[in-house]
Coordinates of C-alpha atoms and ligand atoms in Angstrom, one line a residue:
M1 CA -8.5 9.3 21.9
E2 CA -7.5 10.9 18.9
S3 CA -8.9 12.2 16.3
L4 CA -7.2 12.6 12.8
V5 CA -7.3 16.3 11.0
I6 CA -7.7 16.2 7.3
R7 CA -8.1 18.9 4.6
G8 CA -9.2 18.3 1.3
G9 CA -8.8 19.1 -1.9
Q10 CA -4.6 18.7 -2.8
P11 CA -4.4 15.9 -5.9
L12 CA -2.6 13.4 -4.4
R13 CA 0.2 12.1 -6.1
G14 CA 3.2 9.9 -5.4
D15 CA 4.6 5.7 -4.6
V16 CA 3.0 4.0 -1.3
R17 CA 4.1 0.2 -0.4
I18 CA 0.9 -2.1 0.6
G19 CA 1.6 -4.0 3.3
G20 CA 0.3 -7.7 4.2
A21 CA -3.0 -8.8 3.9
K22 CA -4.2 -8.2 7.9
N23 CA -6.8 -11.2 6.8
A24 CA -4.3 -13.7 6.0
A25 CA -1.7 -13.0 8.9
L26 CA -4.2 -13.6 11.6
P27 CA -5.7 -17.2 10.6
V28 CA -2.3 -17.7 9.7
L29 CA -0.3 -16.7 12.8
I30 CA -3.1 -18.3 14.3
S31 CA -2.7 -21.8 12.6
A32 CA 0.7 -22.5 14.5
L33 CA -1.6 -23.5 17.3
L34 CA -1.4 -26.5 15.2
T35 CA 1.6 -27.9 15.7
D36 CA 4.9 -27.8 18.4
Q37 CA 7.1 -26.4 16.1
D38 CA 7.9 -22.9 15.3
L39 CA 6.1 -20.6 12.6
L40 CA 7.4 -17.9 10.9
V41 CA 5.5 -15.6 9.6
A42 CA 7.1 -12.3 7.6
N43 CA 5.5 -9.6 5.8
V44 CA 2.7 -9.1 9.1
P45 CA 1.2 -6.0 9.0
H46 CA 2.0 -3.2 12.3
L47 CA -1.9 -3.0 13.4
R48 CA -4.1 -3.3 16.6
D49 CA -6.1 -6.6 15.4
I50 CA -2.4 -8.0 15.1
T51 CA -1.6 -7.8 18.0
T52 CA -5.0 -8.2 19.6
A53 CA -4.0 -12.3 17.7
L54 CA -0.3 -12.1 19.6
E55 CA -1.8 -11.5 22.2
L56 CA -4.7 -13.9 22.2
L57 CA -1.8 -16.4 20.9
G58 CA 0.7 -14.8 24.0
R59 CA -2.7 -16.0 26.9
L60 CA -2.6 -19.3 25.2
G61 CA 0.6 -19.8 26.3
A62 CA 2.0 -19.6 22.8
R63 CA 5.6 -18.0 22.7
I64 CA 6.0 -15.4 20.2
E65 CA 9.7 -13.7 19.3
V66 CA 9.8 -11.4 16.9
D67 CA 13.0 -10.4 14.9
E68 CA 15.4 -7.5 12.9
K69 CA 12.9 -8.1 9.6
S70 CA 9.6 -8.2 11.9
V71 CA 9.5 -11.3 11.1
I72 CA 7.2 -13.2 13.7
R73 CA 7.7 -16.3 15.6
V74 CA 4.9 -18.5 17.2
N75 CA 5.2 -21.4 19.0
A76 CA 2.7 -23.2 20.7
G77 CA 4.8 -26.2 21.8
K78 CA 3.6 -25.9 25.7
L79 CA 0.5 -24.3 25.9
I80 CA -0.8 -23.4 29.3
S81 CA -5.4 -22.1 28.1
R82 CA -8.0 -23.7 25.5
R83 CA -9.3 -20.6 26.6
A84 CA -10.3 -17.0 24.2
P85 CA -11.3 -14.7 26.8
Y86 CA -14.3 -12.6 26.5
E87 CA -11.9 -8.9 26.3
L88 CA -10.2 -10.2 23.4
V89 CA -13.1 -11.2 21.5
K90 CA -15.4 -8.4 21.6
T91 CA -12.3 -6.8 20.1
M92 CA -11.7 -8.7 17.3
R93 CA -14.2 -11.1 16.5
A94 CA -11.6 -13.0 14.6
S95 CA -10.5 -15.0 18.0
I96 CA -13.2 -17.4 17.0
L97 CA -10.3 -18.2 14.7
V98 CA -8.4 -20.7 17.4
L99 CA -12.2 -22.7 18.1
G100 CA -10.8 -25.0 14.7
P101 CA -7.0 -25.1 15.3
L102 CA -7.2 -25.9 19.3
L103 CA -10.1 -28.2 18.9
A104 CA -8.3 -30.4 16.8
R105 CA -4.9 -30.6 18.1
F106 CA -5.7 -30.5 22.2
G107 CA -9.6 -31.8 21.3
Q108 CA -11.3 -28.9 23.9
A109 CA -11.4 -25.1 23.5
E110 CA -13.4 -22.9 24.9
V111 CA -14.1 -19.2 22.7
S112 CA -16.3 -16.5 24.1
L113 CA -18.4 -15.1 21.7
P114 CA -18.4 -11.5 20.9
G115 CA -20.3 -9.3 22.6
G116 CA -24.4 -8.1 21.9
C117 CA -23.8 -11.0 19.5
A118 CA -26.1 -14.3 20.0
I119 CA -25.5 -17.2 17.6
G120 CA -28.5 -16.7 15.2
S121 CA -27.9 -12.5 14.2
R122 CA -24.0 -11.9 13.5
P123 CA -23.4 -15.7 14.1
V124 CA -20.8 -18.4 14.5
D125 CA -23.5 -21.2 13.9
L126 CA -21.1 -22.7 10.3
H127 CA -18.6 -22.7 12.3
I128 CA -20.3 -24.9 14.7
R129 CA -22.2 -27.0 12.8
A130 CA -19.5 -27.8 10.5
L131 CA -17.6 -28.5 13.6
E132 CA -20.5 -30.5 15.6
Q133 CA -20.3 -32.8 11.5
M134 CA -17.3 -33.1 12.7
G135 CA -17.6 -34.9 15.4
A136 CA -17.4 -31.8 18.1
T137 CA -19.5 -31.8 21.5
I138 CA -20.7 -28.5 22.0
T139 CA -21.9 -26.2 24.0
V140 CA -22.8 -22.2 24.7
E141 CA -22.9 -21.5 28.8
E142 CA -21.5 -18.2 30.4
G143 CA -20.5 -16.8 27.6
Y144 CA -18.6 -18.9 25.3
I145 CA -18.9 -21.3 23.1
K146 CA -17.5 -24.6 24.0
A147 CA -16.1 -27.8 22.4
S148 CA -14.8 -30.7 23.5
T149 CA -14.1 -34.1 21.3
S150 CA -14.8 -37.4 22.4
R151 CA -12.9 -39.4 20.7
H152 CA -9.3 -38.8 20.2
R153 CA -9.9 -36.8 17.0
L154 CA -12.5 -34.8 14.9
Q155 CA -13.4 -37.6 12.3
G156 CA -13.3 -36.1 8.8
A157 CA -16.9 -34.5 7.1
K158 CA -18.5 -33.7 3.7
I159 CA -19.4 -30.0 4.8
V160 CA -21.4 -28.0 2.6
F161 CA -21.7 -24.3 4.2
D162 CA -25.4 -22.9 3.9
T163 CA -24.1 -19.0 3.3
V164 CA -20.0 -18.5 2.1
T165 CA -18.5 -17.7 5.4
V166 CA -14.6 -16.8 4.8
T167 CA -13.8 -17.3 8.3
G168 CA -15.9 -20.2 8.6
T169 CA -13.5 -21.5 5.7
E170 CA -10.4 -20.8 7.4
N171 CA -11.7 -22.8 11.3
L172 CA -12.4 -25.7 9.6
M173 CA -9.3 -26.4 6.9
M174 CA -8.1 -25.5 10.0
A175 CA -9.6 -28.1 12.0
A176 CA -9.5 -30.7 8.9
T177 CA -5.7 -30.9 8.8
L178 CA -5.1 -32.5 12.0
A179 CA -8.8 -34.8 12.0
E180 CA -8.9 -38.6 10.9
G181 CA -9.7 -39.0 7.5
A182 CA -11.3 -36.3 5.1
T183 CA -12.8 -33.7 4.8
V184 CA -14.5 -32.1 1.8
L185 CA -15.5 -28.9 2.7
E186 CA -18.3 -27.4 -0.4
N187 CA -20.0 -23.7 -1.0
A188 CA -16.2 -22.4 0.7
A189 CA -15.6 -19.2 0.2
R190 CA -12.7 -18.5 -2.6
E191 CA -11.3 -15.6 -1.6
P192 CA -7.4 -15.5 -1.8
E193 CA -6.6 -14.9 1.8
V194 CA -8.1 -18.7 2.3
V195 CA -6.4 -19.4 -0.3
D196 CA -3.0 -17.9 1.8
L197 CA -3.8 -20.3 5.1
A198 CA -3.6 -22.9 2.6
N199 CA -0.4 -22.5 1.1
C200 CA 1.0 -21.8 5.1
L201 CA -1.2 -25.1 6.4
A202 CA 0.4 -27.4 3.0
A203 CA 4.0 -26.0 4.2
M204 CA 3.3 -26.8 7.5
G205 CA 2.7 -30.6 5.8
A206 CA -1.2 -30.7 5.4
R207 CA -3.0 -31.9 2.5
I208 CA -5.2 -29.8 1.0
E209 CA -6.5 -29.2 -2.4
G210 CA -9.3 -27.3 -4.6
A211 CA -8.0 -23.8 -2.1
G212 CA -9.3 -20.7 -4.8
T213 CA -12.7 -23.1 -5.8
D214 CA -15.5 -23.2 -3.9
V215 CA -14.5 -27.6 -3.0
I216 CA -11.5 -28.6 -1.1
E217 CA -10.8 -31.8 -0.1
I218 CA -8.2 -32.0 3.0
E219 CA -6.9 -35.5 4.4
G220 CA -6.0 -34.8 7.9
V221 CA -2.5 -36.2 9.2
A222 CA -1.1 -36.9 12.6
N223 CA 1.1 -34.2 12.9
L224 CA 1.7 -31.0 11.6
T225 CA 5.6 -29.4 11.6
G226 CA 6.8 -25.8 11.6
A227 CA 7.5 -23.2 7.8
A228 CA 8.5 -19.8 6.6
H229 CA 5.5 -18.3 5.5
R230 CA 5.0 -14.7 3.6
V231 CA 1.8 -13.2 3.9
I232 CA 0.2 -11.7 0.7
P233 CA -0.4 -8.2 0.1
D234 CA -3.4 -6.5 1.6
R235 CA -5.6 -6.0 -1.5
I236 CA -8.1 -3.5 0.7
E237 CA -5.2 -1.4 1.7
A238 CA -4.1 -1.2 -2.2
G239 CA -8.1 -0.8 -3.3
T240 CA -8.5 2.1 -1.1
F241 CA -5.4 4.0 -2.2
M242 CA -7.0 3.9 -5.6
V243 CA -9.8 5.4 -4.8
A244 CA -7.8 8.1 -2.5
A245 CA -5.7 8.7 -6.1
A246 CA -9.4 8.4 -8.1
V247 CA -11.5 10.7 -5.6
T248 CA -8.9 13.4 -5.8
Q249 CA -7.9 13.0 -9.0
G250 CA -4.9 12.5 -8.2
E251 CA -1.4 9.6 -10.1
M252 CA -0.4 6.5 -7.5
R253 CA 1.9 4.0 -7.9
L254 CA 1.4 0.8 -5.5
H255 CA 4.1 -1.4 -4.7
D256 CA 4.5 -4.9 -3.6
V257 CA 0.7 -5.6 -5.1
N258 CA -0.8 -8.4 -6.4
P259 CA -3.3 -6.6 -9.0
G260 CA -4.6 -10.5 -10.0
H261 CA -6.6 -10.2 -6.5
L262 CA -8.1 -6.9 -7.4
D263 CA -10.1 -7.3 -10.8
A264 CA -13.3 -6.5 -9.8
V265 CA -12.1 -3.3 -8.3
I266 CA -9.8 -2.3 -11.1
V267 CA -12.7 -2.9 -13.3
R268 CA -15.0 -0.9 -11.7
L269 CA -12.1 1.9 -11.5
R270 CA -11.6 1.9 -15.3
D271 CA -15.2 2.1 -16.1
A272 CA -15.1 5.3 -13.9
G273 CA -12.5 6.6 -15.9
A274 CA -9.5 5.5 -13.7
Q275 CA -6.6 4.5 -15.8
I276 CA -4.7 1.4 -14.7
S277 CA -1.8 -0.4 -15.8
V278 CA -0.8 -3.8 -13.3
S279 CA 2.7 -5.4 -13.8
Q280 CA 3.4 -8.7 -11.6
S281 CA 3.3 -6.7 -8.0
E282 CA 2.8 -3.2 -9.0
L283 CA -0.1 -1.4 -10.3
S284 CA -0.6 2.2 -11.5
L285 CA -3.6 4.9 -11.0
K286 CA -4.0 7.8 -12.7
M287 CA -7.2 10.0 -12.6
P288 CA -7.1 12.6 -15.0
E289 CA -10.6 13.8 -14.4
R290 CA -13.8 14.1 -12.7
P291 CA -14.6 10.1 -12.2
D292 CA -18.5 9.0 -13.0
A293 CA -20.4 7.4 -11.4
V294 CA -20.4 3.6 -10.7
S295 CA -22.9 1.2 -9.8
I296 CA -22.0 -2.1 -7.8
S297 CA -23.3 -5.0 -6.0
T298 CA -21.2 -7.2 -2.8
A299 CA -20.4 -10.3 -3.7
P300 CA -18.5 -12.9 -1.9
Y301 CA -14.9 -13.4 -4.0
P302 CA -13.8 -13.1 -7.0
G303 CA -16.4 -11.0 -6.9
F304 CA -16.7 -7.0 -5.5
P305 CA -16.1 -7.5 -1.7
T306 CA -18.1 -5.6 0.9
D307 CA -15.1 -4.5 2.7
M308 CA -14.4 -1.8 -0.5
Q309 CA -18.2 -1.1 -0.2
A310 CA -18.0 1.8 1.9
Q311 CA -14.8 3.2 -0.2
F312 CA -16.9 3.2 -3.9
M313 CA -19.8 4.8 -1.4
L314 CA -17.6 7.7 -1.8
L315 CA -16.1 7.9 -5.1
N316 CA -20.1 7.5 -5.9
C317 CA -21.0 10.9 -3.6
V318 CA -18.1 13.1 -5.4
S319 CA -18.7 11.3 -9.2
E320 CA -20.7 12.8 -12.5
G321 CA -24.0 11.0 -12.6
T322 CA -26.4 8.6 -10.3
A323 CA -25.3 5.2 -8.7
S324 CA -26.3 2.5 -7.0
I325 CA -24.4 0.7 -4.2
T326 CA -25.9 -2.4 -2.6
E327 CA -24.5 -4.9 -0.1
H328 CA -25.5 -8.6 -0.2
I329 CA -23.1 -10.0 2.2
F330 CA -23.7 -8.1 5.5
E331 CA -26.8 -6.5 7.2
N332 CA -26.4 -3.0 8.4
R333 CA -23.1 -2.2 6.6
F334 CA -24.5 1.4 6.1
M335 CA -23.0 3.0 9.1
H336 CA -21.0 5.9 7.4
V337 CA -23.8 7.0 5.1
H338 CA -24.7 9.2 7.7
E339 CA -22.0 10.5 8.2
L340 CA -21.9 11.6 4.4
Q341 CA -24.6 12.9 4.3
R342 CA -23.8 14.9 7.1
M343 CA -20.6 16.9 5.0
G344 CA -23.1 17.5 2.3
A345 CA -23.4 13.7 0.1
D346 CA -26.6 13.7 -1.8
I347 CA -27.5 9.1 0.0
T348 CA -30.7 7.1 -0.4
L349 CA -31.2 4.4 1.4
H350 CA -33.6 1.2 -0.1
G351 CA -33.1 -2.1 2.1
N352 CA -29.7 -2.7 1.2
T353 CA -29.3 -0.3 -1.0
A354 CA -28.2 3.1 -1.9
L355 CA -29.2 5.2 -4.5
V356 CA -25.7 7.4 -4.4
R357 CA -26.2 11.2 -6.9
G358 CA -22.8 12.4 -7.6
V359 CA -22.8 16.7 -6.2
D360 CA -20.0 18.7 -7.4
Q361 CA -18.6 19.0 -3.4
L362 CA -18.6 18.3 -0.8
G363 CA -17.7 20.3 2.7
G364 CA -15.9 18.8 6.3
A365 CA -17.0 18.3 9.0
Q366 CA -16.7 16.3 13.2
V367 CA -17.2 12.9 12.0
M368 CA -17.3 9.9 13.4
A369 CA -15.7 6.8 12.5
T370 CA -18.3 3.2 12.8
D371 CA -16.1 1.1 12.0
L372 CA -13.3 -0.2 10.0
R373 CA -13.9 0.5 6.2
A374 CA -16.7 3.7 7.1
S375 CA -13.9 5.0 9.1
A376 CA -11.2 4.8 5.4
C377 CA -14.3 6.1 3.7
L378 CA -14.9 8.5 6.0
V379 CA -10.9 9.7 4.9
L380 CA -11.4 9.6 1.3
A381 CA -14.3 11.8 2.0
G382 CA -11.1 14.4 4.1
L383 CA -9.6 14.3 1.4
V384 CA -12.0 15.1 -1.0
A385 CA -14.0 18.7 1.4
R386 CA -13.6 21.2 0.6
E387 CA -13.3 22.9 4.3
Q388 CA -11.7 20.6 7.1
T389 CA -12.6 17.7 8.7
V390 CA -12.0 15.7 11.3
I391 CA -12.5 12.0 12.3
G392 CA -13.1 10.9 15.8
R393 CA -13.0 7.7 17.1
I394 CA -10.0 6.3 14.8
Y395 CA -9.4 3.5 16.7
H396 CA -11.2 1.5 13.9
I397 CA -9.4 2.3 11.1
D398 CA -5.5 1.7 13.6
R399 CA -6.9 -2.2 13.2
G400 CA -6.7 -2.6 9.7
Y401 CA -4.6 0.9 8.3
D402 CA -0.7 0.8 9.0
C403 CA 0.5 3.9 8.9
I404 CA -2.3 5.4 7.0
E405 CA -1.8 9.1 7.8
E406 CA 2.2 8.3 6.4
K407 CA 1.6 6.8 3.4
L408 CA -1.5 9.6 2.4
L409 CA 0.8 12.5 4.0
Q410 CA 4.4 11.0 1.5
C411 CA 1.1 11.5 -1.0
G412 CA 0.7 15.7 -0.8
A413 CA -2.2 14.7 1.9
D414 CA -2.9 17.3 4.3
I415 CA -3.5 15.1 7.4
R416 CA -2.2 15.2 11.0
R417 CA -3.4 12.8 14.1
V418 CA -4.0 14.7 17.5
S419 CA -5.1 13.9 20.6
D420 CA -8.7 14.5 21.2
S421 CA -8.7 17.1 23.8
R422 CA -6.3 18.9 20.8
S423 CA -8.7 18.4 18.0
P424 CA -9.7 21.7 16.3
R425 CA -14.1 22.3 16.4
V426 CA -15.2 23.0 12.8
H427 CA -18.9 23.6 12.4
A428 CA -19.2 24.3 8.9
V429 CA -21.6 21.3 7.7
Q430 CA -22.4 22.1 3.7
Ligands
UD1_1 C1 -14.2 -12.6 6.5 C2 -13.4 -11.3 6.8 C3 -13.9 -9.7 6.8 C4 -15.1 -9.5 5.4 C5 -15.6 -11.1 5.8 C6 -16.4 -10.8 4.2 C7 -11.8 -11.9 7.7 C8 -10.6 -11.5 9.7 N1 -12.7 -11.0 8.3 O1 -15.7 -11.9 7.7 O2 -12.9 -8.4 6.8 O3 -15.7 -8.6 5.6 O4 -15.0 -12.0 5.8 O5 -15.5 -11.1 3.3 O6 -11.2 -12.2 7.4 N2 -22.8 -15.7 8.5 C9 -23.2 -16.9 9.2 N3 -23.2 -17.8 10.2 C10 -21.6 -17.9 10.0 C11 -20.9 -17.3 9.5 C12 -20.6 -16.3 8.7 O7 -24.6 -16.3 8.8 O8 -21.5 -18.9 11.1 C13 -22.8 -15.0 7.5 C14 -22.3 -13.3 7.9 O9 -23.3 -12.9 9.1 C15 -22.8 -12.6 7.0 C16 -21.8 -14.1 6.2 O10 -22.1 -15.3 6.2 O11 -23.4 -12.3 5.9 C17 -19.9 -14.1 5.2 O12 -18.9 -13.5 6.0 P1 -17.7 -14.3 6.9 O13 -18.2 -14.6 5.3 O14 -18.1 -15.2 7.8 O15 -17.2 -12.8 7.5 P2 -16.1 -13.5 7.9 O16 -15.2 -14.5 7.9 O17 -16.6 -12.6 9.9

């Protein structure tokens, strides 16, 4: 296993290129299951979750090629399996996205339930209920969701999601493209990644209206064709680098971004004192002094993204003043709090709200990444901490950040990756 070793204190200055969005690339690659022709996907980030998705497509029998420009060609002309196995689904919940396309095209699909996750707790119940409304028969047997259609095709339906669900909206949008008749998705997710998938599906011949609003209408067609699609920039990677520049009181220019997808983050960083300028595909941020604390409350897009909550928690840990962080999307998404406290942060938890009082300095510590965005927050903490920080279990960060240490090094950070047998021991906590 590997760790990241960081010595904090340097203001980050430099240019960073933002990669393609993981959460858009995953459904876009999986949408290749809807056609027997080639889907060409550009701007796919080099991430562990993408490798998992490609491995899953390969197990189903899809042919995958990568050209010299890193464009990924997926061909699902001759599939050999309709089953997403446990060992892949447990490492990536987004594997559930194969359910809708397989069911729509072949009338049959099996997807393992993610490990330790019964339907009803961190569930996929909304995906299942909506597919049942489209005529699918679904059972859960031996830890697998087994879905089939008795009729030749899924049937269009009016679906009202109880909760806004991003992958639920994507799964149903894909299923509906090949259904018989019209499907209306109400209370649909409005995330840019949903819009990106809709654009890809439209290029494949799907008839979709309303993506980006909370009502999406899909008129089913008999077949989809091949297409070429370029994935949108990763707004969460961009947001994470913006916070990195802000907390180190540095200055960074981000290239290949879509500032329009970052409105909620930009507003809060300006409130914190950052000077931000944007153009069509670039964004510059300069933080001239210690940031001011800013309260946030997560919400579905266009609200403040839950995937930026941990990074803003860290921002507040080192800011002037006190702020509250309220998490509305996921329970138990405060696992980074205990690690930040070990570095000297002053945080009090009250249910789904954290009260953060800014401290003058964090100290280095040996900490553990617990999930993808929590690990990004620990990297940011390491960049501002006084002593050396050693972050273990960094496979979490490799799920979602492409070359994070190279990009930070380029901006002057003192960061390196070591294998655990060589990782230094750190005792200082404050
Ligand atoms: C996606 C993103 C993830 C982001 C999240 C919220 C991908 C691959 N992942 O996750 O990075 O943090 O959106 O923006 O795009 N829920 C149910 N039943 C369901 C489905 C969801 O109760 O069937 C609940 C969830 O427990 C959660 C809320 O709905 O409380 C939102 O979850 P959802 O939008 O589905 O998250 P993901 O699509 O898994």
